[in-house]
Short mmCIF file of C-alpha atoms and ligand atoms in Angstrom, two decimals:
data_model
loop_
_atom_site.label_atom_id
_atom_site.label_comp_id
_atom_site.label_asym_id
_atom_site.label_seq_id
_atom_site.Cartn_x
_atom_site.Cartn_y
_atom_site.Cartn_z
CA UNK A 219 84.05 75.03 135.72
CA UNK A 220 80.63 76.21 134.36
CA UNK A 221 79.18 76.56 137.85
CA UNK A 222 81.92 78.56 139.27
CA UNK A 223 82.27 80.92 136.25
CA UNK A 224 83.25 84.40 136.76
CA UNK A 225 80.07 86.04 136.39
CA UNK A 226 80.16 88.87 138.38
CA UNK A 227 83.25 89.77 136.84
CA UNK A 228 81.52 89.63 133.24
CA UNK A 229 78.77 92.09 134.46
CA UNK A 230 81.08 94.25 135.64
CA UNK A 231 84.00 94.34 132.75
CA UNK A 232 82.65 96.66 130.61
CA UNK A 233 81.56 99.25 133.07
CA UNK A 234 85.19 98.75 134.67
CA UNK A 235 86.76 99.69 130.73
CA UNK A 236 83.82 102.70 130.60
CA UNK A 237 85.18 104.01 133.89
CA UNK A 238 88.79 103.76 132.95
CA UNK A 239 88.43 104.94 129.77
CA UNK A 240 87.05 108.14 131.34
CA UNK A 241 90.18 108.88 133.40
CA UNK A 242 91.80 110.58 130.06
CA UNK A 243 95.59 109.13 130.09
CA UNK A 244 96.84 110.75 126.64
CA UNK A 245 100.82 110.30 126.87
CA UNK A 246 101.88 113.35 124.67
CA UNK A 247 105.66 111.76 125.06
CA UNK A 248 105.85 114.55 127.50
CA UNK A 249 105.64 114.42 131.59
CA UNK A 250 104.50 118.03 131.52
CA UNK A 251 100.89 117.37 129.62
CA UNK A 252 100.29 113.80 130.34
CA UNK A 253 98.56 114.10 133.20
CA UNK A 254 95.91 111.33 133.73
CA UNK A 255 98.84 108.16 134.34
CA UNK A 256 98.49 108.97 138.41
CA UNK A 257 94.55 109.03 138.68
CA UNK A 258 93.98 106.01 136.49
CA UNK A 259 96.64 104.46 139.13
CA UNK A 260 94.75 105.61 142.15
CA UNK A 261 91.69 104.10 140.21
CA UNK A 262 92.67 100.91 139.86
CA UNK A 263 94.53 100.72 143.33
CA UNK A 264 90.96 101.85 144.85
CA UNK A 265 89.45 99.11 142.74
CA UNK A 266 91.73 96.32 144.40
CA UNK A 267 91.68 97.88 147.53
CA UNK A 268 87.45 97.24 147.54
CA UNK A 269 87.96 94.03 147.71
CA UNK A 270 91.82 93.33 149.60
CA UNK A 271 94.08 93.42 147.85
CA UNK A 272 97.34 96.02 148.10
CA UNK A 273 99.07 97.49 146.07
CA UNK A 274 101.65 99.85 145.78
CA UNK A 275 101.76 103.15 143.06
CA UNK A 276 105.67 103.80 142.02
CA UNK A 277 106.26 107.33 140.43
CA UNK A 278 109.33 107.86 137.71
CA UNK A 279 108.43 111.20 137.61
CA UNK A 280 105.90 113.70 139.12
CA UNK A 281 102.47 111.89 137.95
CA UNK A 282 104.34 109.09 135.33
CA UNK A 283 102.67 106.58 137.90
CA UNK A 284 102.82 102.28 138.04
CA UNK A 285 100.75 99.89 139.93
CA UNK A 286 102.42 96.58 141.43
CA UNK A 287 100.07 93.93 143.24
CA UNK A 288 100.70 90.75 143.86
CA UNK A 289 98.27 87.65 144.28
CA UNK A 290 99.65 84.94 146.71
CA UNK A 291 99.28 81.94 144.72
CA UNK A 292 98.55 77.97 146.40
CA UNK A 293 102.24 77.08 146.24
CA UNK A 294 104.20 80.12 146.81
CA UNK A 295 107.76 77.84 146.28
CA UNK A 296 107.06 78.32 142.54
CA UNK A 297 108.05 80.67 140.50
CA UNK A 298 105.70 83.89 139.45
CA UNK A 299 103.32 84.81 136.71
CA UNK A 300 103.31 88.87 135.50
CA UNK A 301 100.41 90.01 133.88
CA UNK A 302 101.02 93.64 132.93
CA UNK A 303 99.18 96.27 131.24
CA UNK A 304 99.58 99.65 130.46
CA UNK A 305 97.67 102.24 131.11
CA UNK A 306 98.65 105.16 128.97
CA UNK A 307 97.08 105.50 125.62
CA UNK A 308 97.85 108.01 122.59
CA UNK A 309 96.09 110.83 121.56
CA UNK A 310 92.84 110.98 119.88
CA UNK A 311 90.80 114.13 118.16
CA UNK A 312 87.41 114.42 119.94
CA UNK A 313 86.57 116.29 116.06
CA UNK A 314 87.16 113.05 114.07
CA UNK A 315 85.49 110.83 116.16
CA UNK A 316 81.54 108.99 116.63
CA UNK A 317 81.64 109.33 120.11
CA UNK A 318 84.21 111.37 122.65
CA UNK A 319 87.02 109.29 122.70
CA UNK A 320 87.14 109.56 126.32
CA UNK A 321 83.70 109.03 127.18
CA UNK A 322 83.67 105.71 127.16
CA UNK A 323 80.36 105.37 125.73
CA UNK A 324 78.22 101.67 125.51
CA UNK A 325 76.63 102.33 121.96
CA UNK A 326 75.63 99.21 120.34
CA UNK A 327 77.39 96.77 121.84
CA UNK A 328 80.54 97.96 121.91
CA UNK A 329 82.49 100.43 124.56
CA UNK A 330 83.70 102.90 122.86
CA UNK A 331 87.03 105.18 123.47
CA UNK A 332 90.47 105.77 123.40
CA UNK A 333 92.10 102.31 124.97
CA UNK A 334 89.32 100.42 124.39
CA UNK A 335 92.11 97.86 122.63
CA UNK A 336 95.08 99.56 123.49
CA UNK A 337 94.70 98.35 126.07
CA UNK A 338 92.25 99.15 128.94
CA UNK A 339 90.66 95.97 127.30
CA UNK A 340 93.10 94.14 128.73
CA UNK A 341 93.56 95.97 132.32
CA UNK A 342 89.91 96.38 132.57
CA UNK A 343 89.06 92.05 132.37
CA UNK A 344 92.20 91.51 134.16
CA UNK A 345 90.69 93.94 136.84
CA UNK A 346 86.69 92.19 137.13
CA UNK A 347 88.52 89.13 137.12
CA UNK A 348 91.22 89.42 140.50
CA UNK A 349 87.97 91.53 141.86
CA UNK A 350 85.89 88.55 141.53
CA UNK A 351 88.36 86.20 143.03
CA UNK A 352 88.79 88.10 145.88
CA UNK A 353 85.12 88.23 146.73
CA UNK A 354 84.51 84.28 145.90
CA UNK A 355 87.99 83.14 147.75
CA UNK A 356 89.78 81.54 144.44
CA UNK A 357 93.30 81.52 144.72
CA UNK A 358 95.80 80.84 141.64
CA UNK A 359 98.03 78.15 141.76
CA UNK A 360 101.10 80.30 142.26
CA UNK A 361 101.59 83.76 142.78
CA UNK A 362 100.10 85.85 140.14
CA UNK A 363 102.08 89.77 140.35
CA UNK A 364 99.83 92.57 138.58
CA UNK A 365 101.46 95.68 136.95
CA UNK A 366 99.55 98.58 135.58
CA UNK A 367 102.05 101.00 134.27
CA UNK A 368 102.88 103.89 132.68
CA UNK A 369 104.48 105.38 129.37
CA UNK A 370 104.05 102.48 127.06
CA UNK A 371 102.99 104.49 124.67
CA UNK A 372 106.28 106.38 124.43
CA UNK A 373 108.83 102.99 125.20
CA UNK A 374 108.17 102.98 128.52
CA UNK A 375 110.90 104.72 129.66
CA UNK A 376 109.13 105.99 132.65
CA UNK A 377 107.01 102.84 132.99
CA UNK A 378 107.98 99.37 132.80
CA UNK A 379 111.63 99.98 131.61
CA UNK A 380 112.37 102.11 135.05
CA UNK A 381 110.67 99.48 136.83
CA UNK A 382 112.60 97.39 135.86
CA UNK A 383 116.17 98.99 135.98
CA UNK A 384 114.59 100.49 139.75
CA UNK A 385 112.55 97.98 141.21
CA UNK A 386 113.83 94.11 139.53
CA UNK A 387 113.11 93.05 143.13
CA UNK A 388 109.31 93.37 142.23
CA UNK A 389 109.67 90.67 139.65
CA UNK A 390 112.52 88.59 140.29
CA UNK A 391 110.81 85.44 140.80
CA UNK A 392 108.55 85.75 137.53
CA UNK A 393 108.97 83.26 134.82
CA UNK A 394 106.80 84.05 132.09
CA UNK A 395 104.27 87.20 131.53
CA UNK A 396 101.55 87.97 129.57
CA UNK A 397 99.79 91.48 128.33
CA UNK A 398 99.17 92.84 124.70
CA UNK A 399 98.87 92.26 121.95
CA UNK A 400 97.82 88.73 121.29
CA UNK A 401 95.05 86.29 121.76
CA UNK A 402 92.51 87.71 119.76
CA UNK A 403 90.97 85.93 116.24
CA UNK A 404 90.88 85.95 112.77
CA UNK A 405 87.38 84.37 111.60
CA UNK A 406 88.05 81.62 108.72
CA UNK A 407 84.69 80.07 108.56
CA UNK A 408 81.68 79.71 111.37
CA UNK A 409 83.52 76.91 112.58
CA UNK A 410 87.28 77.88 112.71
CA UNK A 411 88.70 80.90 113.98
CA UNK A 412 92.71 81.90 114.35
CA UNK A 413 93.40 83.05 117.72
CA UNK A 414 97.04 85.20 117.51
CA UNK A 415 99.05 84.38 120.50
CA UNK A 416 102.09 86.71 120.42
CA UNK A 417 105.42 85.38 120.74
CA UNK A 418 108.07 87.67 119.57
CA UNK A 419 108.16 91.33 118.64
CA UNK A 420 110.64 93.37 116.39
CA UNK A 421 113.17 95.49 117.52
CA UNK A 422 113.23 99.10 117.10
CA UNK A 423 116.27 101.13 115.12
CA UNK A 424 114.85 104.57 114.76
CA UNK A 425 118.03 106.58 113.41
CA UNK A 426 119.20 109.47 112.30
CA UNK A 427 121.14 110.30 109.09
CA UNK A 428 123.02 113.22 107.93
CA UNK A 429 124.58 113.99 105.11
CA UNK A 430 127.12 117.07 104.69
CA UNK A 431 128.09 118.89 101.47
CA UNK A 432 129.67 122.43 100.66
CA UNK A 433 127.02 125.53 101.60
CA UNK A 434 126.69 128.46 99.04
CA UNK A 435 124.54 130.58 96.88
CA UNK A 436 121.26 128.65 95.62
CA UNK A 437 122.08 130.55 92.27
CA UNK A 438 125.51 128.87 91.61
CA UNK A 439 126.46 125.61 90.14
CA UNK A 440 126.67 122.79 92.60
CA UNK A 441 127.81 119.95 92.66
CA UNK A 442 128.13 119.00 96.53
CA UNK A 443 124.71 119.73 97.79
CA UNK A 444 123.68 118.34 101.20
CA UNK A 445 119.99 118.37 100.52
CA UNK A 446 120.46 115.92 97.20
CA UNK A 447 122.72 113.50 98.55
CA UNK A 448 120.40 112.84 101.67
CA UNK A 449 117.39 112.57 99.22
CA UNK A 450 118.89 110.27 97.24
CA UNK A 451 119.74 108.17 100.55
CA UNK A 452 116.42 108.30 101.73
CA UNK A 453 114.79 107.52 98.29
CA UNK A 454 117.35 104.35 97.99
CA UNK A 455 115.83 103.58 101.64
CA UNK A 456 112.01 104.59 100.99
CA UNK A 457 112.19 102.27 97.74
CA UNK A 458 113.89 99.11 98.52
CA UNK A 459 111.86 96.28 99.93
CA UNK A 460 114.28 93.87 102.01
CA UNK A 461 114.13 90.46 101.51
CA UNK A 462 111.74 88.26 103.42
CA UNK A 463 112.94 86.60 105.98
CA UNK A 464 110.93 83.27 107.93
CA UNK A 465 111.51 83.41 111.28
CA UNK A 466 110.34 79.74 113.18
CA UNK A 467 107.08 81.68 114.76
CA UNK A 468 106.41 83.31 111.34
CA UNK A 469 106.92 79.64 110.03
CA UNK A 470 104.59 78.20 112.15
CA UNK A 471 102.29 80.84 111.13
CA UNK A 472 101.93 80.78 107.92
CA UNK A 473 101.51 76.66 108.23
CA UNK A 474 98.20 77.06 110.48
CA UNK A 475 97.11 80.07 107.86
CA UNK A 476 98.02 77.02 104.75
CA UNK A 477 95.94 74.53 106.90
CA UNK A 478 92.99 76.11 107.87
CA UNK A 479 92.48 77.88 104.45
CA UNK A 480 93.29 74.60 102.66
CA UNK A 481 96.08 76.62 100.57
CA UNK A 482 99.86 76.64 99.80
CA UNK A 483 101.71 79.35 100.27
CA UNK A 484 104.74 80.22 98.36
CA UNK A 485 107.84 80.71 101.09
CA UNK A 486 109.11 83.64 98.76
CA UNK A 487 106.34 85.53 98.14
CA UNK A 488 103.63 85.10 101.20
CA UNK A 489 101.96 88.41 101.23
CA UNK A 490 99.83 86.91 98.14
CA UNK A 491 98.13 84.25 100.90
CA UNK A 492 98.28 86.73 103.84
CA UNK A 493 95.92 89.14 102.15
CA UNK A 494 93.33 86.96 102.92
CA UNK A 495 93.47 87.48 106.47
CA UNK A 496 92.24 91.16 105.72
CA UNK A 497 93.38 93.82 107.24
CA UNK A 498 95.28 92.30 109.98
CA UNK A 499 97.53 91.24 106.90
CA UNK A 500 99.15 94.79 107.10
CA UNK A 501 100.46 94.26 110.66
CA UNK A 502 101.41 90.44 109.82
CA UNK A 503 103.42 91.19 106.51
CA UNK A 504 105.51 93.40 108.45
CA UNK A 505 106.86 90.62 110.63
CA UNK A 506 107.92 89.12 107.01
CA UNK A 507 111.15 90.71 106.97
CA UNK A 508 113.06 93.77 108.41
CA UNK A 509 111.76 97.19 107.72
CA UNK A 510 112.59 101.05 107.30
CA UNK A 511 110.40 103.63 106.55
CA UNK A 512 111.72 107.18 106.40
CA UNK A 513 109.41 109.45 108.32
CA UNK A 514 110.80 112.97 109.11
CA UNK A 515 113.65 115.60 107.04
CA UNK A 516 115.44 118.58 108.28
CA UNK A 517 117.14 120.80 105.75
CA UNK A 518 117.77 124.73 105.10
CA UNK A 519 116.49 127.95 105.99
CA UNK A 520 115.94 129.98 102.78
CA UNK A 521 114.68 129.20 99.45
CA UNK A 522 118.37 130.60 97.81
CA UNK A 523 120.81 129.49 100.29
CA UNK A 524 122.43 125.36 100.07
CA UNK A 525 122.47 124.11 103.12
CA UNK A 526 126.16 122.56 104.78
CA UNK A 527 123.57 119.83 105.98
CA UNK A 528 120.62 118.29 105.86
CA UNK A 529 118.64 115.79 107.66
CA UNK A 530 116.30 112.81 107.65
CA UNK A 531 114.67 110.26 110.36
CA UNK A 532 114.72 107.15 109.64
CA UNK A 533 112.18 103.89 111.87
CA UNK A 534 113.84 101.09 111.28
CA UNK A 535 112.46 97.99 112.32
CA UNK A 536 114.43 94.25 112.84
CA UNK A 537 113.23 90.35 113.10
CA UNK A 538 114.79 88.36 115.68
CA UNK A 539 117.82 87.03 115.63
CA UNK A 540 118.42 90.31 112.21
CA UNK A 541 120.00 92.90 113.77
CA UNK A 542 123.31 92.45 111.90
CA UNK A 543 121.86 91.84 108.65
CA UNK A 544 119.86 94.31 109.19
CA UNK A 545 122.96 96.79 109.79
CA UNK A 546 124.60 95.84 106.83
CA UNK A 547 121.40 96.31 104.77
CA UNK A 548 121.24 100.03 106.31
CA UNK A 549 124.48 100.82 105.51
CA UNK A 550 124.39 99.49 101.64
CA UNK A 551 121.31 101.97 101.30
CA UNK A 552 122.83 104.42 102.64
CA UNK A 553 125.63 104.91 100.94
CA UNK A 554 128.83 106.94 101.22
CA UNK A 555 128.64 110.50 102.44
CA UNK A 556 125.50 109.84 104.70
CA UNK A 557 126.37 109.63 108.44
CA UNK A 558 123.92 107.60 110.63
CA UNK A 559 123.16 107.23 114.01
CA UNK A 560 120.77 105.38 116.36
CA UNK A 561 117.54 107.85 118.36
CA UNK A 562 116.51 104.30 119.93
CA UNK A 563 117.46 101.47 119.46
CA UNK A 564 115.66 98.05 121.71
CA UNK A 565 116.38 94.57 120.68
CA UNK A 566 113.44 91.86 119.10
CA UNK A 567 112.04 89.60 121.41
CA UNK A 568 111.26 86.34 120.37
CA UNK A 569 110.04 82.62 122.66
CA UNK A 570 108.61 79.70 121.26
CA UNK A 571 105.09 78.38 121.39
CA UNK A 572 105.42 75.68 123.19
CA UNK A 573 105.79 74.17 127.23
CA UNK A 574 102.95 73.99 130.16
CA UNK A 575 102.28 77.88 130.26
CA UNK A 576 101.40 77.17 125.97
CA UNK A 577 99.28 74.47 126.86
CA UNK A 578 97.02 76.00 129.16
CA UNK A 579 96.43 79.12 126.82
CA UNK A 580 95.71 76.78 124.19
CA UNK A 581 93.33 74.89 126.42
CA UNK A 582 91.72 77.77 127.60
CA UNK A 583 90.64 79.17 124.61
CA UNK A 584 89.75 75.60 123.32
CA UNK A 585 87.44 75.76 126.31
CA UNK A 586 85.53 78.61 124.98
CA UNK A 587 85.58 78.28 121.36
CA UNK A 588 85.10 75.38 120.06
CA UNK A 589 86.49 76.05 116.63
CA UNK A 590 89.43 78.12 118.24
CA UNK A 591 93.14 77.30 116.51
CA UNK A 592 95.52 79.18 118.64
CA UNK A 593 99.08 80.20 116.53
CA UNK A 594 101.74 82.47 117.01
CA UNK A 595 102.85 85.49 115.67
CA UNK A 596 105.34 88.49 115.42
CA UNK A 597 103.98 91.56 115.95
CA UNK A 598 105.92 94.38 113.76
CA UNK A 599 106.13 96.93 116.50
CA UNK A 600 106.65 96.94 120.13
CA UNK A 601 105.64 96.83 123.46
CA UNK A 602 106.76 96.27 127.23
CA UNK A 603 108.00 93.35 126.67
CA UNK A 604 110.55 94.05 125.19
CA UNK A 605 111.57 95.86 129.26
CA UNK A 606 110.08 92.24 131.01
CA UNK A 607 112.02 90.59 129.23
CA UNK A 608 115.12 91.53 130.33
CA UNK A 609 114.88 89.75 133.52
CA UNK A 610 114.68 86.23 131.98
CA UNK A 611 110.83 86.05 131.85
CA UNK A 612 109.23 84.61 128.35
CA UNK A 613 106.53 86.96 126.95
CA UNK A 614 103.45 86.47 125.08
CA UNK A 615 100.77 88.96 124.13
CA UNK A 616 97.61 87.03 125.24
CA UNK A 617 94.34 89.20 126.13
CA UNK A 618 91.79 86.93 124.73
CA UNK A 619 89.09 88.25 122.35
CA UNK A 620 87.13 86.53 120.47
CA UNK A 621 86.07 88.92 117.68
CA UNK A 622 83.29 89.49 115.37
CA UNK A 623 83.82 88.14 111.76
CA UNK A 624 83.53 91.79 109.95
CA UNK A 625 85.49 93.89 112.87
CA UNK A 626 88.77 95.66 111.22
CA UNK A 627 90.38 94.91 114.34
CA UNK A 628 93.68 96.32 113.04
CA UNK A 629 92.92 99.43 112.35
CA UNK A 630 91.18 99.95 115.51
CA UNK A 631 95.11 100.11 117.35
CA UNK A 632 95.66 103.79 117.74
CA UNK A 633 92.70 104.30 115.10
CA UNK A 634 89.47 106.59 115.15
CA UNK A 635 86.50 105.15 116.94
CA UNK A 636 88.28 102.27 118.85
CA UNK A 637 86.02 100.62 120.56
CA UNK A 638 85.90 96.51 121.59
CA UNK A 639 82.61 94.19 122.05
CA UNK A 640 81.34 94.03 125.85
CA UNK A 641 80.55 90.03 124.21
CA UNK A 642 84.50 89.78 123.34
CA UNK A 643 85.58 91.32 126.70
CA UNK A 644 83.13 89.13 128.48
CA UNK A 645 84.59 85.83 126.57
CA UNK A 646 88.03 87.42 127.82
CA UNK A 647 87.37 87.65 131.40
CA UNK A 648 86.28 84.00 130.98
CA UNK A 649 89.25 82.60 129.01
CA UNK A 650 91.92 84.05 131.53
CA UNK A 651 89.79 83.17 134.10
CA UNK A 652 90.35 79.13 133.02
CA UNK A 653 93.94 80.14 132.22
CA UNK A 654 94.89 81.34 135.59
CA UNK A 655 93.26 79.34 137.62
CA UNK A 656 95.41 77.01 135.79
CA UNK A 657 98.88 78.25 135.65
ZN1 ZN B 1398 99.46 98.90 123.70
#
């Protein structure tokens, strides 16, 4: 494998991240200003097109722009692989940042910029590496479909979602898929690192609730006040903690963490053992039960007038195979008088790490890191997956990275001065390389 490793493609991979990085895709939630979707599109369909392969752009909306490929695989009788990526990112303050976040800057090792994790990473190794192939002749060992898209960063309404509710026909033969966010590791000692393979997500219940009550003079007595008994809702929901919940990926989780730490974790109170992870801890507690947070209130117009309503928003977030429970947990909080209602509302997603496709992710990364111990895990918030997998496909986040030992890699998602080791994206480009040559 050694002599036939991708090594143009590892030369090229962080120029390829610089470049895209530069095309500035901020989605702003709104078609209007984000703008940049359609040229990092063209981009990446002139970047396949250098080297043969088509591809097609599909707009949702004037500039809300996806790129399809596909890569004729040996035995074109089995079924597909999807790796998707998106190409949207969120918005980042030039004033609070190192670097400008879209400049894309090599400083130190690192490229530096908006997406640089989240996840041009990703699109950019996934890029060198089809680029490569095409030059040297490899073929994968089925077909292999590529989809840059849009909107992730909103719930891909006008991205994957509307590819998939307009255009199924573009992945109807694909099994399994693979994108964010997953794959990367968690340093335990020089010899053993934690490499997060992502197999389920939770769903998303972002609601509204309103509470009514009897409007009058802010001078009166009052006893039916709109803004108090939605407080008091909110509070109850702000303040509880729900109870923690093992699902069989968190399971398996927290065994590998108990093994490779030499610890025992207590099954009712984990977050103790977790913490030792670092900062990653704060995305894996989540996945330890279901969640709300209260994030936004509505209420009155003048300092001495009661309001006949008043209003809070509510993200709400469920573990597989929780929605119900969840529900009724919701509603206990709540409490009488409160009226609530769903903004969005997408189910968990949840497969199990195991079968052929597990394997050769497993063996992949083995191949690269010797002290590699590939797990799953449930990442608290969402991503287009949750869209994939409505057709029947099983998902995993898996864009390898090995990481350096002292990188806060979690707070670099959506964070100021995200940036991503050219060494980690080159070790990347390598690891899918073995894995899809393999699949
Ligand atoms: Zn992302």
């Amino acid at each position: 494998m050694d002599s036939t490793a991708p090594s143009r493609a590892q030369s090229e991979v962080a120029e390829l991240l610089s470049e895209l990085i530069r095309i500035d895709t901020t989605n702003t939630g709104d078609t209007a200003t984000s703008a940049g979707e359609r040229a990092a599109a063209e981009w990446v369909a002139g970047k396949l097109d250098e080297v043969g392969i088509d591809s097609v752009i599909h707009e949702s909306e004037r500039g809300r722009a996806s790129l399809v490929a596909r890569i004729p695989g040996a035995d074109r009788s089995r079924p597909a692989l999807l790796v998707h990526g998106h190409l949207d990112v969120v918005p980042a303050d030039p004033a609070e940042w190192s670097v400008h976040p879209f400049s894309g800057e090599e400083r130190d090792g690192y490229v530096w910029g908006r997406g640089a994790v989240d996840m041009k990473d990703m699109d950019a190794m996934v890029l060198a590496l089809v680029r490569d192939w095409a030059r040297t002749g490899v073929q994968p060992p089925r077909d292999v479909v590529l989809a840059f898209v849009a909107d992730e960063e909103a719930g891909g309404k006008l991205g994957a979602r509307w590819l998939v509710d307009e255009h199924p026909d573009l992945f109807a033969d694909c099994s399994e898929a693979i994108s964010e966010v997953g794959g990367f590791s968690i340093t335990v000692r020089d010899d053993l690192r934690l490499y997060l393979v992502q197999t389920a997500e939770k769903g998303l219940a972002w609601m509204r609730l309103t509470a009514g009550g009897r409007p009058g003079h802010g001078s009166f007595v009052h006893d039916d006040n709109a803004v108090t008994r939605l407080c008091q809702a909110v509070a109850r929901i702000g303040a509880s903690r729900l109870p923690t919940v093992l699902t069989p990926p968190m399971r398996q989780f927290l065994a590998a963490v108990e093994d490779a730490y030499g610890i025992e974790i207590d099954p009712d109170a984990p977050e103790e053992a977790l913490a030792r992870l670092g900062s990653i801890s704060r995305m894996i507690g989540a996945a330890l039960r279901n969640t709300a947070n209260p994030t936004m209130l509505q209420a009155g117009y003048k300092a001495n007038v009661i309001p006949g309503t008043a209003s809070a928003t509510v993200d709400g977030r469920f573990l597989h195979g929780q929605e119900e429970e969840f529900e009724r947990q919701l509603a206990s909080l709540v409490g009488e008088g409160v009226q609530r209602e769903w903004i969005v509302h997408d189910q968990a997603v949840e497969t199990t790490f195991d079968g052929p496709l597990v394997d050769l992710m497993v063996e992949a990364l083995k191949a690269e890191d010797a002290g590699a111990r590939p797990v799953p895990f449930t990442m608290s918030g969402g991503t287009d997956a949750k869209s994939f997998q409505r057709l029947g496909m099983r998902c995993f986040g898996f864009s390898p990275l090995r990481l350096p030992a002292d990188l806060d890699f979690a707070s670099l998602f959506h964070g100021i001065d995200e940036r991503v080791p050219v060494e980690s994206l080159q070790f990347g480009v390598r690891v899918l390389d073995r894995f899809l040559r393999s699949v």
